[in-house]
CSV table of C-alpha atoms and ligand atoms in Angstrom, one decimal:
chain,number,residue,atom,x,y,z
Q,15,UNK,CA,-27.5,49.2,34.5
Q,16,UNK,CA,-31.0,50.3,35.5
Q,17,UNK,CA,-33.5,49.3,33.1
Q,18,UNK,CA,-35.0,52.2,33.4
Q,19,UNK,CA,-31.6,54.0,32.7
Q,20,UNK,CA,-31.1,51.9,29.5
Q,21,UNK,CA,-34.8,52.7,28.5
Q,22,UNK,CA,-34.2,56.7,28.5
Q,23,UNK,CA,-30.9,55.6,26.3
Q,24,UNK,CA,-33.0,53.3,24.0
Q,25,UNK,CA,-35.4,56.1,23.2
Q,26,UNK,CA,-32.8,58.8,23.0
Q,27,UNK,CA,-31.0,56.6,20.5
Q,28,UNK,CA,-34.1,56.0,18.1
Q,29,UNK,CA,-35.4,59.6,17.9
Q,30,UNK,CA,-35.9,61.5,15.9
Q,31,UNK,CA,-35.6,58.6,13.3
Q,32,UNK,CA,-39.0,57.0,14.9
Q,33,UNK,CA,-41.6,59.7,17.0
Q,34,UNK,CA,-40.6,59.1,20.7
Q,35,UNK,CA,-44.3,56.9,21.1
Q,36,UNK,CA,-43.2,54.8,18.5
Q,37,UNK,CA,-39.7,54.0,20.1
Q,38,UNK,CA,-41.7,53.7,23.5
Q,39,UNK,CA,-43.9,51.1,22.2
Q,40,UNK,CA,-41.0,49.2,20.9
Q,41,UNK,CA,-38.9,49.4,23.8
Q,42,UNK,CA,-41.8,47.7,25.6
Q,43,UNK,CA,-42.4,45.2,23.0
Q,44,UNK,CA,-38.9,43.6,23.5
Q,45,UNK,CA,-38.6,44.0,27.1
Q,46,UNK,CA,-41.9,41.8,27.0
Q,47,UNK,CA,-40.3,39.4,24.5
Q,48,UNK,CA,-37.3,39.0,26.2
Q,49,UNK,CA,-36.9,40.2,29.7
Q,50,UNK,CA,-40.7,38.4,30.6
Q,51,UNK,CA,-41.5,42.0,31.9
Q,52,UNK,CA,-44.2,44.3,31.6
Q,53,UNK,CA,-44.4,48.4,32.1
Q,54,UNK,CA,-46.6,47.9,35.0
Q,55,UNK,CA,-43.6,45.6,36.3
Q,56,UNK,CA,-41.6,48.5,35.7
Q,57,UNK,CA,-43.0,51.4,37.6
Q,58,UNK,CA,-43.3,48.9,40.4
Q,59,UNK,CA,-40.2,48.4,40.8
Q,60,UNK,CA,-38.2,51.4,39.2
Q,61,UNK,CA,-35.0,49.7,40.4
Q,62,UNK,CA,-34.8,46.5,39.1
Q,63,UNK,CA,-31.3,46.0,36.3
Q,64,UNK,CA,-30.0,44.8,33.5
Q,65,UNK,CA,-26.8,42.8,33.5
Q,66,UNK,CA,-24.3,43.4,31.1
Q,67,UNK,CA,-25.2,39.9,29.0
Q,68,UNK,CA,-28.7,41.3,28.9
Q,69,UNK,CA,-27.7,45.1,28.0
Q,70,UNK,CA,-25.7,43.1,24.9
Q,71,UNK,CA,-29.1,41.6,23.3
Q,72,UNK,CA,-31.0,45.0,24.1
Q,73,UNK,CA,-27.7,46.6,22.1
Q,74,UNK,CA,-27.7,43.9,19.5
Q,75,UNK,CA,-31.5,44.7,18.9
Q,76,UNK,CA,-31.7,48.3,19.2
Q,77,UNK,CA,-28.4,48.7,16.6
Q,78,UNK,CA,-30.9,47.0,13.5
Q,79,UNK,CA,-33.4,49.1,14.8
Q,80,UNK,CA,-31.6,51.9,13.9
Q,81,UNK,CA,-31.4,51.1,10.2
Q,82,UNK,CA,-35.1,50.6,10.6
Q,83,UNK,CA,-35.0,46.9,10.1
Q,84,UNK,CA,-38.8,46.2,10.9
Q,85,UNK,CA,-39.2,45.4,14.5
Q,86,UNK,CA,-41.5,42.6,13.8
Q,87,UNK,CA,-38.4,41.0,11.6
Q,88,UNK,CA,-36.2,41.4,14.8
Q,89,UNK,CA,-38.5,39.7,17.1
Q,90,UNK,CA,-39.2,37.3,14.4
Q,91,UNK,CA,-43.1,37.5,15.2
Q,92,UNK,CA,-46.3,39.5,14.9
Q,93,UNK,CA,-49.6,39.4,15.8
Q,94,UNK,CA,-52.8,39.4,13.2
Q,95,UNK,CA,-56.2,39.1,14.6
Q,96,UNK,CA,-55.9,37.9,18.2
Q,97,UNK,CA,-53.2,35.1,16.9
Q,98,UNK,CA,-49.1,35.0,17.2
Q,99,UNK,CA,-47.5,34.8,13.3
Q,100,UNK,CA,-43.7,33.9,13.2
Q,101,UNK,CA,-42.7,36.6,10.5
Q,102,UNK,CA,-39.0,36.8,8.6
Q,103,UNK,CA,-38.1,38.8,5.6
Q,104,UNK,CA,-40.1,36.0,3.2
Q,105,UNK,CA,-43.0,36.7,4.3
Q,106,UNK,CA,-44.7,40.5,4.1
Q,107,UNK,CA,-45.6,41.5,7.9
Q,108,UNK,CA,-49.4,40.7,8.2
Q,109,UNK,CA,-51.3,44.5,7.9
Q,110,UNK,CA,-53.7,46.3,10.4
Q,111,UNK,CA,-56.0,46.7,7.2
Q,112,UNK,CA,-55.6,42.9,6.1
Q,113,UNK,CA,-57.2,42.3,9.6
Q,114,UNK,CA,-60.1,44.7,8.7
Q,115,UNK,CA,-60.6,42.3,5.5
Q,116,UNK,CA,-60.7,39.1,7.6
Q,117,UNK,CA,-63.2,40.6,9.7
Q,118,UNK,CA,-65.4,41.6,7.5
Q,119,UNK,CA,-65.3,38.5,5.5
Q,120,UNK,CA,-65.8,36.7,9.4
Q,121,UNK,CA,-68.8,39.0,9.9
Q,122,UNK,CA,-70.3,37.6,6.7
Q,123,UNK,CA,-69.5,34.1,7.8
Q,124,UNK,CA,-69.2,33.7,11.1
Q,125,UNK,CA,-73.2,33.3,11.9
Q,126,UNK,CA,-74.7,32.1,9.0
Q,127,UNK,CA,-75.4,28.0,9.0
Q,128,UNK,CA,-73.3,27.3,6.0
Q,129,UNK,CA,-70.2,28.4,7.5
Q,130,UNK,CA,-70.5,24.7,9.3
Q,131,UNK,CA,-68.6,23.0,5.5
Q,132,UNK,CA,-68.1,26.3,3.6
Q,133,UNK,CA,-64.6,25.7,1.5
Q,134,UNK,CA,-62.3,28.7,1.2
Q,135,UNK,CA,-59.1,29.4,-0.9
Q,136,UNK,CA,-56.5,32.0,-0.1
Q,137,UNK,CA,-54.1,33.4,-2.8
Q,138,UNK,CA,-50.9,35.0,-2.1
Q,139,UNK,CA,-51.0,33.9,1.2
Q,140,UNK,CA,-47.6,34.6,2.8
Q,141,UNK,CA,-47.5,34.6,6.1
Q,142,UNK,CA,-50.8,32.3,6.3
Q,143,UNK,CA,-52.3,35.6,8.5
Q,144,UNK,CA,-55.7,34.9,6.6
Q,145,UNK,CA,-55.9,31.2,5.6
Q,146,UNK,CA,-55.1,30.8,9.6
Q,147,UNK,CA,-57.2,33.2,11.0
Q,148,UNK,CA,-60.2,32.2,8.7
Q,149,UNK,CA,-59.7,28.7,9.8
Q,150,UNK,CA,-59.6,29.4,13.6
Q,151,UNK,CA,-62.9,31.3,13.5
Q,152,UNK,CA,-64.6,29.3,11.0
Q,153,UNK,CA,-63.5,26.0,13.0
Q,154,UNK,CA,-65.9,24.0,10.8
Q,155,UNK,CA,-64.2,25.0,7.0
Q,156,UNK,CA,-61.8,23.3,5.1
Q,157,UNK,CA,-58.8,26.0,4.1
Q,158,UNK,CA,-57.1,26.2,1.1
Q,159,UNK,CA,-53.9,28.4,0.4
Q,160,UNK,CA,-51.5,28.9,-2.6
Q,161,UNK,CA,-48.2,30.7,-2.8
Q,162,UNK,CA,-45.2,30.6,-5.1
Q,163,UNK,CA,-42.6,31.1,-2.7
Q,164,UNK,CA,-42.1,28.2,-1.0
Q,165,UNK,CA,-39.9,29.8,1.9
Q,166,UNK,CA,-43.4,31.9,2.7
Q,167,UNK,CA,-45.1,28.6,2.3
Q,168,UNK,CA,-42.2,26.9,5.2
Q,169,UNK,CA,-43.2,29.7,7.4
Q,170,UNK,CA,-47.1,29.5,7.0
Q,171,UNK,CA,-46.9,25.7,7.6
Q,172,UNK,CA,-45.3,26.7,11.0
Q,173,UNK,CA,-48.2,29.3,11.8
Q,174,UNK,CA,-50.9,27.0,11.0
Q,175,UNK,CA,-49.0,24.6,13.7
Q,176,UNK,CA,-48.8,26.7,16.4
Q,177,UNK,CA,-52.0,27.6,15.6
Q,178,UNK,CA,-53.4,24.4,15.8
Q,179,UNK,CA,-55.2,24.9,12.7
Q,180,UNK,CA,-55.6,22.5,9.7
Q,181,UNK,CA,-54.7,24.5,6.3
Q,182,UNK,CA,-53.7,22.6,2.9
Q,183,UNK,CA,-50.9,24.6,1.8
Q,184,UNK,CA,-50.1,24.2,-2.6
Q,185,UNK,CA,-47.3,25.4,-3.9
Q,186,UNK,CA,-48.1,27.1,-7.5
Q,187,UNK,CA,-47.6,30.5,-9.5
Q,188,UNK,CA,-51.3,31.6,-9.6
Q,189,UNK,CA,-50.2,33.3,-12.7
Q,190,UNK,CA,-49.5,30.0,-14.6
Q,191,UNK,CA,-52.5,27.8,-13.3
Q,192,UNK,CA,-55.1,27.3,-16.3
Q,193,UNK,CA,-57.8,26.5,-13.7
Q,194,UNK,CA,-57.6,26.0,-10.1
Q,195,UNK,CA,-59.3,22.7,-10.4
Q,196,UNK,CA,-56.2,21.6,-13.0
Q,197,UNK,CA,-54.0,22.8,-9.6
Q,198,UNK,CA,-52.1,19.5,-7.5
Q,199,UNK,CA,-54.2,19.4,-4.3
Q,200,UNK,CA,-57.6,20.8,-5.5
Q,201,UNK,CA,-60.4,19.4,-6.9
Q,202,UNK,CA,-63.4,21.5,-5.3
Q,203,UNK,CA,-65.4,24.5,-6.1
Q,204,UNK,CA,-64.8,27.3,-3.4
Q,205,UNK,CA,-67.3,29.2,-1.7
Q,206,UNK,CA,-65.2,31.8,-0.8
Q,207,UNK,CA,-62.1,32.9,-2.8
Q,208,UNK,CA,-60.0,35.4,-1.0
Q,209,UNK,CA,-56.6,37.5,-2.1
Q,210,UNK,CA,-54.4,40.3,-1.1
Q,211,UNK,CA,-52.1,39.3,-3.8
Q,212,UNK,CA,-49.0,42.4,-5.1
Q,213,UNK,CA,-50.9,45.8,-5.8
Q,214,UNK,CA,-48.4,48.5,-5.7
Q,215,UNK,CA,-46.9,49.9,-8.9
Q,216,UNK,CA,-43.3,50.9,-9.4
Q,217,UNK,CA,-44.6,54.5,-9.7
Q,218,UNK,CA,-45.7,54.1,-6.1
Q,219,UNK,CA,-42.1,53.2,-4.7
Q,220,UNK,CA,-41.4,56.6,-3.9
Q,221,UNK,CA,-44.6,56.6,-1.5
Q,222,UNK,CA,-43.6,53.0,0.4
Q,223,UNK,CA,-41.5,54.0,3.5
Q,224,UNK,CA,-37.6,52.6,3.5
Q,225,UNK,CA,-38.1,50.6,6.4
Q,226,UNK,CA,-40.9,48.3,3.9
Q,227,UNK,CA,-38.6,49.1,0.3
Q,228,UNK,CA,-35.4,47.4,2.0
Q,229,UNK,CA,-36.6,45.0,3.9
Q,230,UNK,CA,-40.0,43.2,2.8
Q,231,UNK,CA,-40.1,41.2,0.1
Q,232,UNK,CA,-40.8,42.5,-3.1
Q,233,UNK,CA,-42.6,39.2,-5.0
Q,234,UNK,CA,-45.4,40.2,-2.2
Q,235,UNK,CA,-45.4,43.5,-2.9
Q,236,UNK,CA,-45.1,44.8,-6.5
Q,237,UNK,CA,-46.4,44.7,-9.7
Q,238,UNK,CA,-46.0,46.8,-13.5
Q,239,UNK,CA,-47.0,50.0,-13.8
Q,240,UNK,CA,-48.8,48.7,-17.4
Q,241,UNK,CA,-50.8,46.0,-15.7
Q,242,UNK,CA,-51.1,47.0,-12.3
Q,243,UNK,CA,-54.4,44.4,-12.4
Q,244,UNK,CA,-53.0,41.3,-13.5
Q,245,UNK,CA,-53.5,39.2,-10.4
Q,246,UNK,CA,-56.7,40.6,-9.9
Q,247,UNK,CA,-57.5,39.3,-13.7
Q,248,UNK,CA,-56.3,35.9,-13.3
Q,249,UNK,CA,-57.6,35.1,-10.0
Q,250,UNK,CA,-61.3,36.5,-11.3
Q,251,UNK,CA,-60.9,34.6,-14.1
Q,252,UNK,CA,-60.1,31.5,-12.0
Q,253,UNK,CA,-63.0,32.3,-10.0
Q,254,UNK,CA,-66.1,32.2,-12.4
Q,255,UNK,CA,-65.2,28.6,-13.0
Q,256,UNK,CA,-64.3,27.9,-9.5
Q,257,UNK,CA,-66.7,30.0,-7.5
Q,258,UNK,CA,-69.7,27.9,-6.4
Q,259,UNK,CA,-73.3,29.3,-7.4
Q,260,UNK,CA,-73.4,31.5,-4.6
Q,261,UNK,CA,-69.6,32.3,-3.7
Q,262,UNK,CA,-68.3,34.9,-2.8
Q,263,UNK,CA,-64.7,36.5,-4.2
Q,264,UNK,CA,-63.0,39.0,-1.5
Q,265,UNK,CA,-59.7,41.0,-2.4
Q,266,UNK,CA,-57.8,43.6,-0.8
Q,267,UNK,CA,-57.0,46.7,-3.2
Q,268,UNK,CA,-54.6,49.6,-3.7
Q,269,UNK,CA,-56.4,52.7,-2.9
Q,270,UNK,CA,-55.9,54.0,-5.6
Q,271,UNK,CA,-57.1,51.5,-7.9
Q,272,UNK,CA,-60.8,51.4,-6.6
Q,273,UNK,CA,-62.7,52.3,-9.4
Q,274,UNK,CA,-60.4,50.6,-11.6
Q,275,UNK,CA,-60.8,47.1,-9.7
Q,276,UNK,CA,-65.5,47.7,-10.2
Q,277,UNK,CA,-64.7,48.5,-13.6
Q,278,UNK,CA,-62.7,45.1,-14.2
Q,279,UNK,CA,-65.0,43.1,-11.9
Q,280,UNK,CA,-68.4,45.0,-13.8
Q,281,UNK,CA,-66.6,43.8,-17.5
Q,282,UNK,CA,-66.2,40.5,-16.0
Q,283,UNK,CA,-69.9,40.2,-15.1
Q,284,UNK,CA,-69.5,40.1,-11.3
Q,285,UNK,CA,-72.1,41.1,-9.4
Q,286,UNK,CA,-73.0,42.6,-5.9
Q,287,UNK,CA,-69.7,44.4,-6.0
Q,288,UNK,CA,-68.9,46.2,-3.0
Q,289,UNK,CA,-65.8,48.7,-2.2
Q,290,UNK,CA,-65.0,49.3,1.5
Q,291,UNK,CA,-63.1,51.7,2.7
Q,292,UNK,CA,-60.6,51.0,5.6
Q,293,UNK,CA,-60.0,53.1,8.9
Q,294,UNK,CA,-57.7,55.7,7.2
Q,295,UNK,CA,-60.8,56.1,5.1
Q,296,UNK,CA,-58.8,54.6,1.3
Q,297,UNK,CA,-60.9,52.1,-0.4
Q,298,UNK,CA,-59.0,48.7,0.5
Q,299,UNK,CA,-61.1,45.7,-0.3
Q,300,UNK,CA,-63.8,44.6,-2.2
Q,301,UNK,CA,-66.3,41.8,-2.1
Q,302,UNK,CA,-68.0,40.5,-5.4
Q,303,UNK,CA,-70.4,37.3,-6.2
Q,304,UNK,CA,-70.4,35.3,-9.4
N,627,SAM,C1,-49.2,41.2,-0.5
N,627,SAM,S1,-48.6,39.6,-0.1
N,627,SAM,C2,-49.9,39.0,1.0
N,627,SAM,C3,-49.5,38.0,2.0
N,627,SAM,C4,-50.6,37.7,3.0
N,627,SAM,N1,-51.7,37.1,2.4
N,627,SAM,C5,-51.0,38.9,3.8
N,627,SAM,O1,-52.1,39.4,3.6
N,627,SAM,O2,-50.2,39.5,4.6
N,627,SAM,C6,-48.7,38.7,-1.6
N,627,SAM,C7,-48.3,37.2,-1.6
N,627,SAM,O3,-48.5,36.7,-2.9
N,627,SAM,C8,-47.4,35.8,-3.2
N,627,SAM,N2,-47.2,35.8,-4.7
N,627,SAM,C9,-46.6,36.7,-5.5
N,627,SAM,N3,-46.6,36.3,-6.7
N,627,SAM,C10,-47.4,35.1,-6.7
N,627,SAM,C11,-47.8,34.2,-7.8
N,627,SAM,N4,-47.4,34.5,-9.1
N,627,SAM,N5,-48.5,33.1,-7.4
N,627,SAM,C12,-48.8,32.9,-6.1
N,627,SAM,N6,-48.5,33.7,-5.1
N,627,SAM,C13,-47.7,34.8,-5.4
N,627,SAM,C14,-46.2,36.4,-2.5
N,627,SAM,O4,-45.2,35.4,-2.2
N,627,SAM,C15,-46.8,37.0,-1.2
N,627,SAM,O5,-46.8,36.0,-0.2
């Protein structure tokens, strides 16, 4: 069959479930993955074909598809921040706006002389998309990261390989550690403490797109409706002991918990507190100092 023939089919078969851009850009996605071909490749030779083992896997693919299993689950990877993540559904698929975080933690970082030793701790970290990516720019650090699930902690400890980054993974419920000095694996103070631990209430579920509710995994993503804050608490409070004098404490945020999140961080005595807003334009992270 002509590829292009199958692509016509692919996209016909996937809208008007996904916009006809969005099935486009997947169609390209795989035949990169797994045909080794690119569109240019494509419309320079409009005849080239699949055989019928290859029109199989494209079938096998585009069938998941179409009960809006994520795409980045099917191909088992992502990308986050110029680098390749292996993804699977324990992990939460790494986030445009948890890029925006990174960078503007890296723009703070990346120039100043102390980022030569600075010591960093990530919380909730999944995938390892931050941990890794902080390590790989600030080549000089020493990277900490906790997470409770030790099938996201498997998959992160395979990022940070094929990364060729250096990242002490600890597996611990944040929720249960008295300090993070008391935690198996750490006994420094942290200049930077970042999170993008669950933020989104049960009230919100009707908001989160199917593709997300049935497929990623809920420990990463939700939290009560009565205490929509309480990592944010725990990890603040775990941060004025364990912040040095001058660190720095970064979160990403629900947007619609902004002024809720100054409010907590002002009773807490933070200081320098300052909301961001990311490119939809919904507050989404937050930067504090001790
Ligand atoms: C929103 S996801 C963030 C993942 C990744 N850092 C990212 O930005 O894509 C939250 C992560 O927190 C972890 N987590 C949930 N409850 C936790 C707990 N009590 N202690 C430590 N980690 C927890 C989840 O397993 C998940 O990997």
């Amino acid at each position: 069959m002509k590829i292009k023939e199958y692509r016509a089919h692919f996209i016909q078969e996937l809208t008007p479930l996904y916009d006809a851009g969005e099935a486009e850009s997947f169609f390209y996605l795989i035949l990169e993955e797994k045909q080794q071909l690119k569109r240019i490749d494509l419309a320079l030779h409009p005849d080239l074909v699949f055989s019928a083992s290859e029109v199989a896997v494209w079938n096998s693919i585009l069938a998941p598809l179409k009960q809006e299993i994520p795409i980045q689950y099917l191909l088992g990877k992502t990308s986050f921040y110029g680098l390749d993540f292996s993804v699977n559904e324990h992990v939460l698929i790494p986030r445009p706006e948890t890029e925006e975080l990174v960078d503007w933690m890296l723009s703070d970082h990346r120039k100043t002389q102390q980022s030569n030793n600075l010591k960093i701790l990530d919380i909730g970290t999944g995938s390892g998309c931050i941990a890794i990516s902080l390590a790989k720019n600030l080549p000089n650090a020493t990277v900490f990261a906790i997470d409770v699930s030790e099938k996201a902690l498997a998959t992160a400890k395979k990022n940070a390989a094929n990364n060729t980054v250096n990242v002490n993974f600890i597996h611990q419920n944040i929720l249960e550690a008295v300090t993070l000095s008391a935690v198996e694996g750490i006994n420094e103070q942290f200049d930077i403490i970042v999170s993008n631990p669950p933020y989104v209430r049960n009230l919100e579920k009707e908001e989160i797109k199917k593709n997300v509710l049935d497929n990623e995994p809920h420990l990463a993503l939700f939290v009560e409706d009565d205490d929509a804050l309480i990592f944010y608490k725990k990890i603040a409070e775990l941060a004025l002991e364990n912040l040095t004098e001058s660190g720095l404490l970064y979160f990403e945020i629900n947007q619609y918990l902004g002024a809720a999140m100054i409010n907590l961080l002002q009773q807490m005595h933070f200081k320098n507190i300052e909301l961001r807003k990311d490119i939809y334009g919904n507050d989404r992270m937050i930067k504090c100092t001790r």
